[in-house]
PDB file of C-alpha atoms and ligand atoms in Angstrom:
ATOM      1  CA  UNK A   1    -101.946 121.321 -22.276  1.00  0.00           C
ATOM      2  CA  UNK A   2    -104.630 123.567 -22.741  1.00  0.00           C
ATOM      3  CA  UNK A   3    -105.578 126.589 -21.346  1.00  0.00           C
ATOM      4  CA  UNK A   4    -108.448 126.883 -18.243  1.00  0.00           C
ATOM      5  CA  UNK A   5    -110.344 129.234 -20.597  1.00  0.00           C
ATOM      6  CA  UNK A   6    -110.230 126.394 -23.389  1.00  0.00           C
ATOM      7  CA  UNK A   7    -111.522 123.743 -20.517  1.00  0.00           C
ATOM      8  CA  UNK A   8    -113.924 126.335 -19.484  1.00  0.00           C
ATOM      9  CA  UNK A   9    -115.759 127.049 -22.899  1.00  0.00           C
ATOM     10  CA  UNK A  10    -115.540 123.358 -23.717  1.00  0.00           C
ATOM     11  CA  UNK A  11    -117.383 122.417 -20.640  1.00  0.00           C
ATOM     12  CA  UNK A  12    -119.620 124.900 -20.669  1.00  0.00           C
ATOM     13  CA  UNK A  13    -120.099 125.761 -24.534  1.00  0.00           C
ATOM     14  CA  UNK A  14    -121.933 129.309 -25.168  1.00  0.00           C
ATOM     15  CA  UNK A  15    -124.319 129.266 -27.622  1.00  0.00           C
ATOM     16  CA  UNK A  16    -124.924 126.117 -28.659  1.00  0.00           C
ATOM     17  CA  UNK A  17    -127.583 124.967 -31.050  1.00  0.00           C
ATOM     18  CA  UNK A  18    -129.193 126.200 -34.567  1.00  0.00           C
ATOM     19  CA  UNK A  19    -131.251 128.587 -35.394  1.00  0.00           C
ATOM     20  CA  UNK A  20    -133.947 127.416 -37.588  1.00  0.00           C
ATOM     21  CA  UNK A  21    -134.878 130.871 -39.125  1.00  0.00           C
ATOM     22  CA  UNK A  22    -130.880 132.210 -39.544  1.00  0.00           C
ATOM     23  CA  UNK A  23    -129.916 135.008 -41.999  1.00  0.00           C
ATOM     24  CA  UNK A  24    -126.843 133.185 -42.627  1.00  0.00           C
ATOM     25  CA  UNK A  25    -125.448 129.806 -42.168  1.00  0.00           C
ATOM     26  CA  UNK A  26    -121.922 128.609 -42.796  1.00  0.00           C
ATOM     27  CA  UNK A  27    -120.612 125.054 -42.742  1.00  0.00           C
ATOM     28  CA  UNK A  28    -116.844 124.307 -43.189  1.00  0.00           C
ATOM     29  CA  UNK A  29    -114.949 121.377 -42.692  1.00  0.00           C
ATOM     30  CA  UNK A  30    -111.336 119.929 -41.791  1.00  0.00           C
ATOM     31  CA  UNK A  31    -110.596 117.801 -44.734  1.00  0.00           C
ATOM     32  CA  UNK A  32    -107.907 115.803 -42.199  1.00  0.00           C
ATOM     33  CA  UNK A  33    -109.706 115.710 -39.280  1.00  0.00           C
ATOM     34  CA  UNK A  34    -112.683 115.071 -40.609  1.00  0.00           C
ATOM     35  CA  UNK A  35    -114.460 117.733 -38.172  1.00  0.00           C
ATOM     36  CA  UNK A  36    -117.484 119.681 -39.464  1.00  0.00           C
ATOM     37  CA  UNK A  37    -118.598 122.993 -37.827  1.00  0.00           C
ATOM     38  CA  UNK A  38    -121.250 124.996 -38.948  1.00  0.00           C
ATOM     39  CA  UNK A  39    -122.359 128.401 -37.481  1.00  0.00           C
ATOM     40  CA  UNK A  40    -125.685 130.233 -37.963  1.00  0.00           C
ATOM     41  CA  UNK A  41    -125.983 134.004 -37.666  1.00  0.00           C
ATOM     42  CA  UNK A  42    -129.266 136.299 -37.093  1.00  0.00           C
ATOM     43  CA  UNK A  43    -128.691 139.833 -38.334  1.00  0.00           C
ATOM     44  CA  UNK A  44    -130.532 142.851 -37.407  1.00  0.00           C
ATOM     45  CA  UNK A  45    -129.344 146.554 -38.262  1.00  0.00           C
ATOM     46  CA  UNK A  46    -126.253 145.225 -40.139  1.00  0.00           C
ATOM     47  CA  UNK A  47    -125.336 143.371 -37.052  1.00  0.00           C
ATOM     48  CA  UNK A  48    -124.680 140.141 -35.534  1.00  0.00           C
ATOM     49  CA  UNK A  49    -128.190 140.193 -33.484  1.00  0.00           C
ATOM     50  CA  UNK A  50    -127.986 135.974 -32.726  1.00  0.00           C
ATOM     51  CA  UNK A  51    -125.081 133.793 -33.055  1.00  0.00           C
ATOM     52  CA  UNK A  52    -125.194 129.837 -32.638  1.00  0.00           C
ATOM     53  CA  UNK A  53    -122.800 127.128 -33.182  1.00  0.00           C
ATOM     54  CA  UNK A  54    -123.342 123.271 -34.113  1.00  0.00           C
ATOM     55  CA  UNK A  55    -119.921 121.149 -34.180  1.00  0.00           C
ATOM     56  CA  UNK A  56    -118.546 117.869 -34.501  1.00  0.00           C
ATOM     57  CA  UNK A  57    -115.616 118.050 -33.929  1.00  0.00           C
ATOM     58  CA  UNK A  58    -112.670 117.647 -30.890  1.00  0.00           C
ATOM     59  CA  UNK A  59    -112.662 119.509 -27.595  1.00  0.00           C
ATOM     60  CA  UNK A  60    -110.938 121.973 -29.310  1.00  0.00           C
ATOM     61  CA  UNK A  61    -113.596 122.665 -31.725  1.00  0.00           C
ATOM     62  CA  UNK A  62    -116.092 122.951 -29.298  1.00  0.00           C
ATOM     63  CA  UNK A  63    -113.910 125.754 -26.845  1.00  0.00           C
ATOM     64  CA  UNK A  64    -113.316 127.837 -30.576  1.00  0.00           C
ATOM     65  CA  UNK A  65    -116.735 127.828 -31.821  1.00  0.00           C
ATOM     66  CA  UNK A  66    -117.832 128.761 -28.528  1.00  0.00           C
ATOM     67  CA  UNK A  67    -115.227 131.912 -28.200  1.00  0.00           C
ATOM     68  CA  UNK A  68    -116.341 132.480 -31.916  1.00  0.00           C
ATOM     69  CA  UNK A  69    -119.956 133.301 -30.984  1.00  0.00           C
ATOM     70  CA  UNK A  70    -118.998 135.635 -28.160  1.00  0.00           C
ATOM     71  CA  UNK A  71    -116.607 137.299 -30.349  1.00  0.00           C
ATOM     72  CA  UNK A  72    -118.685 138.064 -32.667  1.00  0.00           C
ATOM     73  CA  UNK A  73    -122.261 138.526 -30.699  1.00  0.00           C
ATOM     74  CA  UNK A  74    -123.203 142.049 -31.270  1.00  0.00           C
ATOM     75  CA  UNK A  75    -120.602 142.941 -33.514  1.00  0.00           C
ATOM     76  CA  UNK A  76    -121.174 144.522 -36.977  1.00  0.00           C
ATOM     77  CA  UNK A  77    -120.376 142.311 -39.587  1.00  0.00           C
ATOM     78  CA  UNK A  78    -117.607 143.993 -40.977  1.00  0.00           C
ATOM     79  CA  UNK A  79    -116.108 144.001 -37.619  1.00  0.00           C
ATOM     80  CA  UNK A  80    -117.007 140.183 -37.488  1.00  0.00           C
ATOM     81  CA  UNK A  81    -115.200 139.968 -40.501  1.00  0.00           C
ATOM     82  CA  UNK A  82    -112.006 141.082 -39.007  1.00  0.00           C
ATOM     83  CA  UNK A  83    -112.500 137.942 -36.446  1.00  0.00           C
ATOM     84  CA  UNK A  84    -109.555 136.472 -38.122  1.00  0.00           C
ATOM     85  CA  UNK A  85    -107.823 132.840 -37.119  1.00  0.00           C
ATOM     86  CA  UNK A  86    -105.809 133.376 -34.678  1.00  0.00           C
ATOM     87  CA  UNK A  87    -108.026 136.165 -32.300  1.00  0.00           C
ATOM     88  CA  UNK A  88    -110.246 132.920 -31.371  1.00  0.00           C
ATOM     89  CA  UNK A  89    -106.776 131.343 -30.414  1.00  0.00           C
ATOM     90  CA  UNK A  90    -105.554 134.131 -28.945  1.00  0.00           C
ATOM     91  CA  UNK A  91    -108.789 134.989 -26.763  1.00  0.00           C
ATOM     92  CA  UNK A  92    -108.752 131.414 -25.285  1.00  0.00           C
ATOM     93  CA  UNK A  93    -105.080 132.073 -24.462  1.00  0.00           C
ATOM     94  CA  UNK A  94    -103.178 130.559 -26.739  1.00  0.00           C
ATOM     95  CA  UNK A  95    -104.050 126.541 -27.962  1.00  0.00           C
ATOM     96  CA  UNK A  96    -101.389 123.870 -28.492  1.00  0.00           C
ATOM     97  CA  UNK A  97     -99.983 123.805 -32.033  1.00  0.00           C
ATOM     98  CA  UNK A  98    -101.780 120.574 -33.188  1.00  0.00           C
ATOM     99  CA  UNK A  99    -105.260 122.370 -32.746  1.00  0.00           C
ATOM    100  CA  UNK A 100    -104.378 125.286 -34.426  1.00  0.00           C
ATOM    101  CA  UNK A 101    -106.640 123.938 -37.363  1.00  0.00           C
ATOM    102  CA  UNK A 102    -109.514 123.676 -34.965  1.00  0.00           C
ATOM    103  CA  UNK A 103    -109.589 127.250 -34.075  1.00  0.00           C
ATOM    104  CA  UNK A 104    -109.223 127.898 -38.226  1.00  0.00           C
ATOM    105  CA  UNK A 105    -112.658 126.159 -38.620  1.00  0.00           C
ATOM    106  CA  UNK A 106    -114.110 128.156 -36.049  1.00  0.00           C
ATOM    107  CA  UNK A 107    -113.247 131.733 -37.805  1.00  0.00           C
ATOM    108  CA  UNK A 108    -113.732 130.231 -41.412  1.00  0.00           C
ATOM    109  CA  UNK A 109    -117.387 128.897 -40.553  1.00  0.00           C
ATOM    110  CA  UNK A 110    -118.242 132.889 -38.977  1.00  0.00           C
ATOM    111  CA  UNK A 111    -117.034 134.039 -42.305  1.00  0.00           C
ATOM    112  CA  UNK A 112    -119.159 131.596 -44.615  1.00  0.00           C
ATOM    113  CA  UNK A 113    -122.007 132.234 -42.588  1.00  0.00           C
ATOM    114  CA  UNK A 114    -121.392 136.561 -42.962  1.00  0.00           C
ATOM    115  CA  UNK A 115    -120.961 135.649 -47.146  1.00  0.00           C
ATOM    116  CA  UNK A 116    -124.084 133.601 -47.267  1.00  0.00           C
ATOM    117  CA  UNK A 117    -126.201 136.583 -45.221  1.00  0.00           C
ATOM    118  CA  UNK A 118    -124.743 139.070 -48.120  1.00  0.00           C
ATOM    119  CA  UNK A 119    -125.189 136.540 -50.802  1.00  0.00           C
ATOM    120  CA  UNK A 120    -129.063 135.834 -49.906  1.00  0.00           C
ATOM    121  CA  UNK A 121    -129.456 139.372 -49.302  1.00  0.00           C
ATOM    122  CA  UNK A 122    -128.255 140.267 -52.811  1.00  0.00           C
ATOM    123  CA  UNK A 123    -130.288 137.642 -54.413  1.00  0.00           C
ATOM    124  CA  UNK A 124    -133.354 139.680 -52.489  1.00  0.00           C
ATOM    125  CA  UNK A 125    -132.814 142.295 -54.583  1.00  0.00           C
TER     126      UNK A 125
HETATM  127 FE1  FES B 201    -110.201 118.697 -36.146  1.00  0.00          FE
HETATM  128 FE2  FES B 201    -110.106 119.727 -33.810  1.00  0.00          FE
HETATM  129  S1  FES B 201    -109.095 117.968 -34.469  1.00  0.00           S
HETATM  130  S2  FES B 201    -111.345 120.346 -35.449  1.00  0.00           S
END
């Protein structure tokens, strides 16, 4: 059912954690499932510098925040922007319809955490 990169990343889940001092945080959640995922981004020279995940969620949640933070390590944040929905599916190879929503969270928490870097760094100013 799913995919040896999905088993992979959920048993061995990159970037794990929080990072007390992040730039940017972003917390969604899956109304039906109930799953929360939040992501917390360092950014240095406009880009994605650190990138950590916190979820709880399924299995599936777990594999797609992981492939989230890789995505988007090093990456500029309006490339990290363009991480949309269904690359994080698409770079575990594919995920069985059902947890479509799971890999949604993952992409949706990146992008809250990019808006609330831009909206503290406006209120800097
Ligand atoms: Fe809700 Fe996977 S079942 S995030």
């Amino acid at each position: 059912m799913y995919s040896k990169k999905v088993m992979d990343h959920f048993r061995n889940p990159r970037n794990m954690g929080e990072i007390p001092d992040a730039d940017g945080v972003g917390t969604v959640g899956n109304p039906v499932c109930g799953d929360l995922m939040s992501v917390h981004i360092k950014v240095k020279d406009g880009r994605i510098n650190d990138i950590k995940f916190k979820t709880f969620g399924c299995g599936a949640a777990v594999a797609t925040s992981s492939m989230v933070t890789e995505l988007a390590k090093g990456k500029t944040l309006e490339e990290a922007e363009k991480i949309g929905r269904s690359d994080v599916a698409d770079s575990l190879g594919g995920l069985p319809k059902v947890k479509m929503h799971c890999s949604n969270l993952a992409a949706d928490a990146l992008h809250a955490a990019i808006e609330d870097y831009r909206k503290k760094k406006k209120a800097e100013r």
